[in-house]
Short mmCIF file of C-alpha atoms in Angstrom, two decimals:
data_model
loop_
_atom_site.label_atom_id
_atom_site.label_comp_id
_atom_site.label_asym_id
_atom_site.label_seq_id
_atom_site.Cartn_x
_atom_site.Cartn_y
_atom_site.Cartn_z
CA MET A 6 -0.23 -0.07 0.51
CA SER A 7 2.60 2.48 1.09
CA THR A 8 4.67 1.72 -2.18
CA THR A 9 1.01 2.85 -4.40
CA ILE A 10 0.91 6.12 -2.61
CA GLN A 11 4.40 7.23 -3.12
CA GLU A 12 3.70 5.54 -6.95
CA GLN A 13 0.41 7.91 -7.23
CA PHE A 14 2.32 10.96 -5.66
CA THR A 15 5.19 10.45 -8.38
CA ASP A 16 2.25 10.37 -11.44
CA ARG A 17 0.42 12.90 -10.37
CA ILE A 18 1.54 15.56 -8.05
CA PRO A 19 4.49 17.28 -10.64
CA ASP A 20 7.80 17.43 -8.92
CA GLU A 21 8.40 21.23 -10.24
CA GLU A 22 5.07 22.36 -8.62
CA LEU A 23 6.51 21.01 -4.94
CA LEU A 24 9.48 22.85 -5.77
CA ASN A 25 8.10 25.72 -6.55
CA CYS A 26 7.57 26.70 -3.12
CA MET A 27 10.32 28.72 -2.13
CA ARG A 28 9.99 28.02 2.01
CA CYS A 29 9.89 31.80 1.63
CA GLY A 30 6.87 31.63 4.54
CA PHE A 31 4.89 34.80 3.03
CA CYS A 32 2.02 32.05 3.28
CA LEU A 33 2.19 31.45 7.16
CA PRO A 34 0.44 34.95 8.46
CA ALA A 35 -2.38 33.99 5.20
CA CYS A 36 -2.68 30.41 6.14
CA PRO A 37 -6.03 30.20 9.41
CA THR A 38 -5.06 26.74 10.51
CA TYR A 39 -0.77 28.17 10.99
CA VAL A 40 -1.74 31.13 13.11
CA GLU A 41 -4.47 29.06 15.24
CA THR A 42 -1.40 26.40 15.51
CA GLN A 43 1.51 27.88 15.05
CA ASP A 44 2.73 24.83 13.53
CA GLU A 45 4.06 24.57 10.87
CA VAL A 46 2.65 21.36 10.12
CA HIS A 47 -0.44 23.22 9.48
CA SER A 48 1.15 25.69 7.19
CA PRO A 49 1.42 25.57 3.75
CA ARG A 50 4.85 25.06 3.01
CA GLY A 51 4.55 22.62 5.95
CA ARG A 52 2.15 20.64 4.10
CA ILE A 53 3.95 20.73 0.80
CA ALA A 54 7.16 19.41 2.19
CA LEU A 55 4.78 16.78 3.33
CA MET A 56 3.57 15.47 0.48
CA LYS A 57 7.13 16.18 -1.29
CA ALA A 58 8.84 13.64 1.53
CA VAL A 59 5.84 11.06 0.29
CA ARG A 60 6.87 11.06 -3.49
CA ASP A 61 10.26 10.98 -2.50
CA GLY A 62 9.88 7.85 -0.26
CA LEU A 63 10.90 9.99 2.39
CA ILE A 64 7.83 9.30 4.71
CA THR A 65 5.84 6.00 4.59
CA GLU A 66 3.59 6.43 7.33
CA TYR A 67 1.08 8.37 5.63
CA GLU A 68 -1.43 8.93 9.54
CA GLU A 69 0.24 12.76 9.90
CA VAL A 70 0.31 13.67 6.52
CA GLU A 71 -3.68 12.57 5.90
CA HIS A 72 -4.29 14.31 9.19
CA SER A 73 -2.46 17.98 8.00
CA LEU A 74 -4.05 17.37 4.56
CA ASN A 75 -7.29 17.49 5.95
CA VAL A 76 -7.27 20.11 8.74
CA CYS A 77 -6.64 22.50 5.96
CA LEU A 78 -9.49 24.55 5.08
CA GLY A 79 -8.42 24.49 1.71
CA CYS A 80 -8.90 27.89 1.57
CA ARG A 81 -6.25 29.35 -0.65
CA ALA A 82 -5.33 32.58 1.01
CA CYS A 83 -2.22 31.16 0.90
CA GLU A 84 -1.90 31.71 -3.67
CA PRO A 85 -2.17 35.23 -3.83
CA ALA A 86 0.00 35.79 -0.89
CA CYS A 87 2.62 33.09 -2.78
CA PRO A 88 5.42 35.10 -4.71
CA ALA A 89 6.82 31.85 -7.08
CA GLY A 90 2.80 31.27 -7.85
CA VAL A 91 2.41 27.92 -6.46
CA ASN A 92 -0.35 25.76 -6.93
CA TYR A 93 -1.71 24.89 -3.81
CA GLY A 94 -5.44 24.42 -4.07
CA SER A 95 -4.38 21.82 -7.25
CA MET A 96 -1.86 19.97 -5.13
CA LEU A 97 -3.90 19.56 -2.04
CA GLU A 98 -7.02 17.90 -4.00
CA GLU A 99 -4.59 15.71 -5.75
CA ALA A 100 -3.22 14.55 -2.69
CA ARG A 101 -6.39 14.20 -0.85
CA ALA A 102 -7.68 12.25 -3.99
CA ILE A 103 -5.12 9.48 -3.76
CA PHE A 104 -5.51 8.77 0.05
CA GLN A 105 -9.55 8.41 -0.30
CA GLU A 106 -8.63 6.25 -3.39
CA GLN A 107 -6.32 4.34 -1.63
CA LYS A 108 -7.23 4.04 1.68
CA LYS A 109 -9.13 1.06 3.54
CA LYS A 110 -12.88 2.37 4.52
CA SER A 111 -15.64 0.73 6.80
CA PHE A 112 -18.83 0.28 5.61
CA LYS A 113 -20.28 3.13 6.93
CA GLU A 114 -17.78 5.35 5.59
CA LYS A 115 -18.54 3.28 2.05
CA ALA A 116 -22.33 3.81 2.60
CA THR A 117 -21.94 7.47 3.82
CA ARG A 118 -19.81 8.50 0.40
CA LYS A 119 -22.03 6.80 -1.38
CA VAL A 120 -24.87 8.41 -0.37
CA VAL A 121 -23.56 11.78 -0.65
CA PHE A 122 -21.47 11.76 -3.60
CA ASP A 123 -23.27 9.69 -5.93
CA GLN A 124 -27.37 10.05 -5.33
CA LEU A 125 -27.65 13.17 -3.20
CA PHE A 126 -25.81 16.20 -4.55
CA PRO A 127 -25.50 15.20 -7.81
CA ASN A 128 -29.12 14.66 -7.74
CA GLN A 129 -31.21 18.51 -7.57
CA LYS A 130 -34.59 15.74 -7.27
CA ARG A 131 -33.20 14.40 -4.00
CA MET A 132 -31.62 17.64 -3.09
CA LYS A 133 -35.48 19.14 -3.44
CA GLN A 134 -36.73 15.87 -1.35
CA ALA A 135 -33.78 16.49 1.25
CA THR A 136 -34.46 19.97 1.67
CA GLY A 137 -38.99 19.33 1.78
CA LEU A 138 -37.86 17.40 4.92
CA LEU A 139 -36.18 20.28 6.42
CA SER A 140 -38.80 22.56 5.84
CA PHE A 141 -41.47 19.96 7.18
CA TYR A 142 -39.52 20.04 10.02
CA GLN A 143 -39.14 23.19 10.92
CA ARG A 144 -42.99 24.28 9.69
CA SER A 145 -44.53 21.45 11.22
CA GLY A 146 -44.03 22.19 14.91
CA LEU A 147 -41.30 19.53 14.91
CA GLN A 148 -38.44 21.10 15.28
CA LYS A 149 -39.73 22.97 18.55
CA VAL A 150 -40.40 19.41 19.87
CA THR A 151 -37.42 18.38 19.66
CA ARG A 152 -35.20 21.13 21.26
CA LYS A 153 -38.00 21.13 24.16
CA ILE A 154 -37.08 17.69 25.18
CA GLY A 155 -33.86 17.77 24.53
CA PHE A 156 -33.44 15.17 21.22
CA MET A 157 -30.46 17.41 19.93
CA ARG A 158 -28.67 16.33 23.41
CA LEU A 159 -27.88 13.31 21.68
CA PHE A 160 -25.51 14.87 18.83
CA PRO A 161 -22.23 16.38 19.14
CA LYS A 162 -22.21 19.61 20.06
CA HIS A 163 -21.38 21.46 16.90
CA LEU A 164 -24.14 20.00 15.31
CA ALA A 165 -26.81 21.24 17.61
CA GLU A 166 -25.77 24.43 17.85
CA MET A 167 -25.49 24.26 13.82
CA GLU A 168 -28.95 22.78 14.02
CA LYS A 169 -30.40 26.22 15.65
CA ALA A 170 -28.32 28.29 13.10
CA LEU A 171 -30.49 26.79 9.78
CA PRO A 172 -32.23 29.32 8.30
CA LYS A 173 -36.15 29.15 6.93
CA VAL A 174 -36.13 26.54 4.29
CA PRO A 175 -39.06 27.98 1.40
CA LYS A 176 -41.74 25.97 0.80
CA GLY A 177 -42.53 24.89 -2.32
CA ILE A 178 -39.41 25.51 -4.53
CA LYS A 179 -40.18 25.95 -7.55
CA ARG A 180 -39.65 28.75 -10.57
CA GLU A 181 -42.21 29.94 -13.31
CA SER A 182 -40.15 30.51 -16.37
CA ASN A 183 -35.85 29.53 -17.25
CA TYR A 184 -35.45 32.83 -19.09
CA PHE A 185 -36.08 36.17 -17.69
CA PRO A 186 -35.85 38.94 -20.59
CA VAL A 187 -35.48 42.37 -20.08
CA ASN A 188 -36.17 45.70 -22.41
CA LYS A 189 -33.40 47.42 -22.29
CA THR A 190 -30.53 49.07 -24.54
CA ASN A 191 -26.83 47.31 -24.59
CA GLU A 192 -28.35 44.38 -22.77
CA LYS A 193 -26.44 41.62 -22.17
CA THR A 194 -27.02 37.57 -22.73
CA VAL A 195 -26.39 35.46 -18.91
CA ALA A 196 -26.69 32.27 -17.81
CA PHE A 197 -26.88 31.56 -14.59
CA PHE A 198 -25.51 28.74 -12.30
CA THR A 199 -28.29 28.23 -9.96
CA GLY A 200 -26.14 25.54 -8.04
CA CYS A 201 -27.45 22.73 -5.50
CA LEU A 202 -27.51 24.06 -2.31
CA MET A 203 -28.70 27.28 -3.18
CA ASP A 204 -31.03 26.52 -5.71
CA THR A 205 -33.00 24.64 -3.10
CA MET A 206 -31.68 26.01 0.92
CA PHE A 207 -31.42 29.10 -0.60
CA PHE A 208 -34.09 29.29 -3.42
CA GLU A 209 -34.74 32.96 -2.77
CA THR A 210 -31.23 34.44 -2.65
CA ASN A 211 -31.19 32.54 -6.11
CA GLN A 212 -34.59 34.40 -7.23
CA SER A 213 -32.58 37.60 -5.84
CA THR A 214 -29.86 37.40 -8.04
CA ILE A 215 -31.98 36.50 -10.51
CA LYS A 216 -34.40 39.66 -10.03
CA LEU A 217 -30.66 42.26 -9.42
CA LEU A 218 -29.26 40.54 -12.98
CA GLN A 219 -32.78 41.77 -14.64
CA LEU A 220 -32.75 45.33 -13.48
CA ALA A 221 -28.86 45.39 -14.09
CA GLY A 222 -29.46 44.76 -18.12
CA CYS A 223 -29.06 41.13 -18.24
CA ASN A 224 -31.28 38.73 -19.83
CA VAL A 225 -30.71 35.31 -17.87
CA HIS A 226 -31.00 31.95 -19.29
CA ILE A 227 -30.94 29.09 -16.87
CA PRO A 228 -29.98 25.67 -18.29
CA GLN A 229 -32.34 22.93 -17.52
CA THR A 230 -29.38 19.84 -17.45
CA GLN A 231 -26.87 22.14 -15.30
CA ASN A 232 -25.55 20.26 -12.10
CA CYS A 233 -23.68 20.41 -9.10
CA CYS A 234 -20.33 21.86 -9.41
CA GLY A 235 -18.81 19.44 -8.09
CA ALA A 236 -17.28 22.12 -5.34
CA LEU A 237 -17.45 19.07 -2.59
CA HIS A 238 -16.54 16.21 -4.57
CA GLY A 239 -12.66 17.54 -5.53
CA HIS A 240 -12.11 18.79 -1.63
CA SER A 241 -13.35 15.57 -0.40
CA GLY A 242 -11.03 13.72 -2.67
CA GLU A 243 -13.38 12.44 -5.18
CA LEU A 244 -12.18 13.91 -7.54
CA GLU A 245 -13.27 11.81 -10.55
CA GLY A 246 -16.71 12.37 -9.55
CA ALA A 247 -16.23 16.38 -9.64
CA ARG A 248 -14.98 15.56 -13.17
CA GLN A 249 -18.28 13.89 -14.44
CA LEU A 250 -20.18 17.06 -13.47
CA ALA A 251 -18.01 19.09 -15.34
CA LYS A 252 -18.43 17.99 -18.08
CA LYS A 253 -22.48 17.64 -18.02
CA ASN A 254 -21.75 21.33 -16.39
CA ILE A 255 -20.16 22.21 -19.93
CA GLU A 256 -22.57 20.35 -21.84
CA ALA A 257 -25.27 22.02 -20.27
CA PHE A 258 -24.12 25.29 -20.54
CA GLU A 259 -22.82 25.36 -23.92
CA GLU A 260 -26.34 24.53 -25.61
CA CYS A 261 -26.91 28.20 -24.12
CA GLU A 262 -24.90 31.17 -26.21
CA ALA A 263 -24.84 33.33 -23.02
CA ASP A 264 -22.11 36.52 -23.08
CA TYR A 265 -21.48 35.22 -18.75
CA ILE A 266 -22.29 32.42 -16.88
CA ILE A 267 -23.15 33.83 -13.43
CA THR A 268 -22.75 32.39 -9.85
CA ASN A 269 -23.62 33.61 -6.82
CA ALA A 270 -21.72 31.56 -4.42
CA GLY A 271 -18.10 31.90 -4.15
CA GLY A 272 -17.28 28.38 -3.06
CA CYS A 273 -19.07 27.08 -6.78
CA GLY A 274 -17.89 30.24 -8.85
CA ALA A 275 -14.28 28.82 -7.87
CA PHE A 276 -14.28 25.55 -8.59
CA LEU A 277 -16.20 26.07 -12.00
CA HIS A 278 -13.22 28.72 -12.70
CA ASP A 279 -10.78 25.84 -12.05
CA TYR A 280 -12.74 22.89 -14.61
CA ASP A 281 -9.74 23.75 -17.26
CA HIS A 282 -7.26 23.07 -14.62
CA LEU A 283 -10.09 19.68 -13.89
CA LEU A 284 -9.78 18.50 -17.12
CA ARG A 285 -6.57 19.57 -18.32
CA ASP A 286 -5.33 16.32 -18.95
CA GLU A 287 -8.85 14.74 -20.92
CA PRO A 288 -7.99 16.34 -25.06
CA GLU A 289 -11.34 15.90 -25.95
CA TRP A 290 -12.34 18.38 -23.08
CA LYS A 291 -9.65 20.69 -22.12
CA GLU A 292 -10.79 23.80 -24.64
CA ARG A 293 -14.11 23.17 -24.52
CA ALA A 294 -13.18 23.66 -20.18
CA GLU A 295 -11.32 26.64 -21.06
CA VAL A 296 -14.16 28.29 -22.65
CA PHE A 297 -16.47 27.34 -20.11
CA ALA A 298 -14.18 28.51 -17.69
CA SER A 299 -12.88 32.03 -19.41
CA LYS A 300 -16.97 32.96 -18.83
CA ILE A 301 -17.05 32.56 -14.96
CA THR A 302 -18.74 35.57 -13.59
CA ASP A 303 -19.83 36.62 -10.07
CA PHE A 304 -23.10 38.33 -9.84
CA THR A 305 -21.49 41.25 -8.27
CA SER A 306 -18.58 41.98 -10.76
CA ILE A 307 -21.46 41.87 -13.41
CA LEU A 308 -23.60 44.60 -11.14
CA VAL A 309 -20.85 46.90 -11.02
CA ASP A 310 -19.63 46.66 -14.87
CA MET A 311 -23.18 47.37 -16.11
CA LYS A 312 -23.95 49.63 -13.53
CA PHE A 313 -26.35 48.53 -11.42
CA HIS A 314 -25.88 50.59 -8.06
CA GLU A 315 -25.96 53.70 -10.01
CA GLN A 316 -29.11 53.19 -12.07
CA ASN A 317 -31.09 52.14 -9.39
CA THR A 318 -31.68 53.92 -5.72
CA LEU A 319 -30.26 51.87 -3.04
CA GLN A 320 -31.98 52.71 0.17
CA LEU A 321 -32.21 51.17 4.11
CA THR A 322 -33.06 52.42 7.54
CA GLU A 323 -30.06 53.78 9.74
CA GLU A 324 -27.15 50.70 10.24
CA ILE A 325 -23.54 49.62 10.10
CA ALA A 326 -22.87 47.17 7.66
CA THR A 327 -19.61 44.44 7.49
CA TYR A 328 -18.42 42.76 4.70
CA GLN A 329 -17.02 39.03 5.83
CA ASP A 330 -14.96 37.85 2.13
CA SER A 331 -15.83 34.47 0.64
CA CYS A 332 -12.19 32.92 0.74
CA HIS A 333 -12.38 31.38 -2.92
CA LEU A 334 -14.28 34.47 -4.25
CA ARG A 335 -11.61 36.37 -3.32
CA ASN A 336 -8.52 34.25 -3.29
CA VAL A 337 -9.87 32.56 -6.69
CA MET A 338 -11.75 34.33 -8.52
CA GLY A 339 -9.70 37.33 -7.34
CA VAL A 340 -13.23 39.52 -6.70
CA LYS A 341 -12.71 42.12 -3.45
CA ASP A 342 -13.85 45.17 -4.81
CA ALA A 343 -17.37 44.93 -6.19
CA PRO A 344 -19.06 43.46 -2.98
CA ARG A 345 -18.24 46.34 -0.96
CA LYS A 346 -18.97 49.00 -3.45
CA LEU A 347 -22.25 47.30 -3.92
CA ILE A 348 -23.06 47.68 -0.14
CA LYS A 349 -21.26 50.92 0.17
CA SER A 350 -24.24 52.24 -2.37
CA ILE A 351 -26.98 51.75 -0.33
CA SER A 352 -27.76 55.10 1.90
CA ASN A 353 -27.94 55.08 5.77
CA VAL A 354 -25.42 52.47 5.83
CA THR A 355 -22.10 52.86 7.35
CA TYR A 356 -20.00 50.58 5.96
CA GLN A 357 -17.51 49.09 8.91
CA GLU A 358 -14.15 47.43 7.29
CA LEU A 359 -14.24 43.54 9.31
CA PRO A 360 -10.34 43.19 10.41
CA ARG A 361 -8.94 40.31 8.84
CA ALA A 362 -11.93 39.82 6.53
CA ASP A 363 -9.56 38.16 4.01
CA GLN A 364 -9.43 35.21 6.47
CA CYS A 365 -11.76 32.12 6.57
CA CYS A 366 -14.38 32.24 9.04
CA GLY A 367 -14.02 28.17 9.25
CA SER A 368 -17.11 26.82 7.03
CA ALA A 369 -15.25 25.74 4.42
CA GLY A 370 -18.02 23.74 2.91
CA ILE A 371 -18.24 20.55 5.29
CA TYR A 372 -15.01 21.57 7.13
CA ASN A 373 -17.21 22.54 10.07
CA ILE A 374 -18.75 19.89 10.62
CA VAL A 375 -16.28 17.32 9.98
CA GLN A 376 -13.19 19.44 11.83
CA PRO A 377 -15.37 21.34 14.37
CA GLU A 378 -12.86 22.21 17.06
CA MET A 379 -10.55 23.88 14.68
CA SER A 380 -13.53 25.29 12.97
CA ASN A 381 -14.96 26.81 16.24
CA GLN A 382 -11.55 27.93 17.13
CA ILE A 383 -11.15 30.39 13.43
CA LEU A 384 -14.62 31.54 14.26
CA ASP A 385 -14.39 32.56 17.41
CA HIS A 386 -11.54 34.96 16.82
CA LYS A 387 -13.68 35.80 13.68
CA MET A 388 -17.06 37.15 16.09
CA GLU A 389 -14.47 38.91 18.22
CA ASP A 390 -13.47 40.56 14.93
CA VAL A 391 -16.96 40.98 14.33
CA LYS A 392 -18.47 42.39 17.57
CA GLY A 393 -15.62 45.03 17.06
CA THR A 394 -17.13 47.16 14.14
CA LYS A 395 -20.29 47.32 16.41
CA ALA A 396 -21.91 45.96 13.39
CA HIS A 397 -25.57 45.14 13.17
CA THR A 398 -25.78 43.56 9.41
CA ILE A 399 -23.20 41.03 8.25
CA VAL A 400 -22.72 40.71 4.39
CA THR A 401 -21.36 37.43 3.05
CA THR A 402 -21.24 35.86 -0.61
CA ASN A 403 -21.41 32.25 -0.22
CA PRO A 404 -23.53 29.94 1.42
CA GLY A 405 -21.90 28.38 4.18
CA CYS A 406 -19.94 31.47 5.71
CA LEU A 407 -23.51 32.89 5.47
CA LEU A 408 -24.66 29.77 7.16
CA GLN A 409 -21.23 29.64 9.52
CA MET A 410 -21.32 33.51 10.25
CA LYS A 411 -25.62 32.68 11.61
CA LEU A 412 -23.53 30.15 13.61
CA GLY A 413 -21.55 32.47 15.30
CA ILE A 414 -24.29 34.94 15.65
CA GLN A 415 -25.53 32.05 18.10
CA LYS A 416 -23.30 30.83 19.97
CA GLU A 417 -21.98 34.29 21.22
CA GLY A 418 -25.94 35.45 21.99
CA LEU A 419 -26.40 38.48 19.65
CA GLN A 420 -29.43 36.92 17.73
CA ASP A 421 -31.12 40.47 18.58
CA THR A 422 -29.15 42.72 17.72
CA ILE A 423 -26.91 41.24 14.94
CA ARG A 424 -27.95 39.78 11.51
CA ALA A 425 -26.32 37.97 8.71
CA VAL A 426 -27.40 38.03 4.90
CA HIS A 427 -26.58 37.29 1.65
CA LEU A 428 -25.48 40.53 -0.98
CA ALA A 429 -28.15 39.52 -3.14
CA ASP A 430 -30.77 39.78 -0.44
CA TYR A 431 -29.63 42.68 1.11
CA LEU A 432 -29.52 44.58 -2.17
CA ILE A 433 -33.61 43.60 -2.89
CA GLU A 434 -34.08 45.10 0.96
CA ALA A 435 -32.42 48.46 0.19
CA LEU A 436 -34.47 48.41 -3.40
CA GLN A 437 -37.74 47.26 -1.74
CA GLU A 438 -37.16 50.30 1.02
CA LYS A 439 -36.42 52.88 -1.43
#
């Protein structure tokens, strides 16, 4: 088994990529797990050194290596901080995939991964069914009964806390049309990537995004055969599943000749943006993936480019707002200023920059479920920064970040003074109250 893993590292993680790391240490202050632990094992350059040691056969016991890779948030804050342009994210995902493919799994783990990665997230019908059950749980009174009798105490503490922070799931999710035209000059034609979680649990946020795009002057298409982006698969070592989803999405959006492919979830957008890298070794898909990736645009970028905030009056009652960056939106897609510009354009809203807004909140997909201790440690420090801003509203642009900030508010007992909201919904609020 050890030889097989070493061979896989040799075949799939290029030595030149590993050697690009100069060990300069610029990544250290950007890495949340290093900041929390001050341990080189949990830094980007430390993990790269471990990967190289596995490749060179210097490490033959892999438990600590795999643990270090799993503790990594995958936020990729190290990449913009790196002067050598090390592609850390792709090496991390490849290394995780190798360990997942080679390790012996228990029946329980095999069954869980099959349900999650093969049957739930790639199937939007099942996602809607699961969300429907959650909606019933919330609306039927079962949630209140469950809490009252203390049933949630049977679960780990972090899961019980997350249950309290879940948003209200909309009832009867249904979209009346798949095409939303506008009658404006200089309009753009865009295709909207709805996502799996975004189009179920956060369906109303997707509806808000479509409305904003229309107001900006975009004809909006929604390809019906699109799937989950594959980010959860890619980050969890299921790269082959991610590739299959990528191919289905490329085919779905090729049918719609759009100027841009719009996303409103930073994690999804970044993974879609990297499809060209994901499919780089498949000649029949490489070029198609490059065309697809070149069109990926965050909704905030196109709203600013089309001067949505100048064409529409945005106003709310007087409050202080702050913004928590989506790691992947900022670090992979390079979108930093557009969300802030939109928030600052709302009358009566005082924008207060969040200290270390560029550092991960601890959500990172399902990281807060599988690595609760580190996730909560990061979140506690994040909430200290939030309280320092005296903000009434924390704005985010990613569903995982939104849930994590809601969890932080819940843990701190600040439900009556602070709220967390997706930027698309925040802008719609501002339009409704103009």
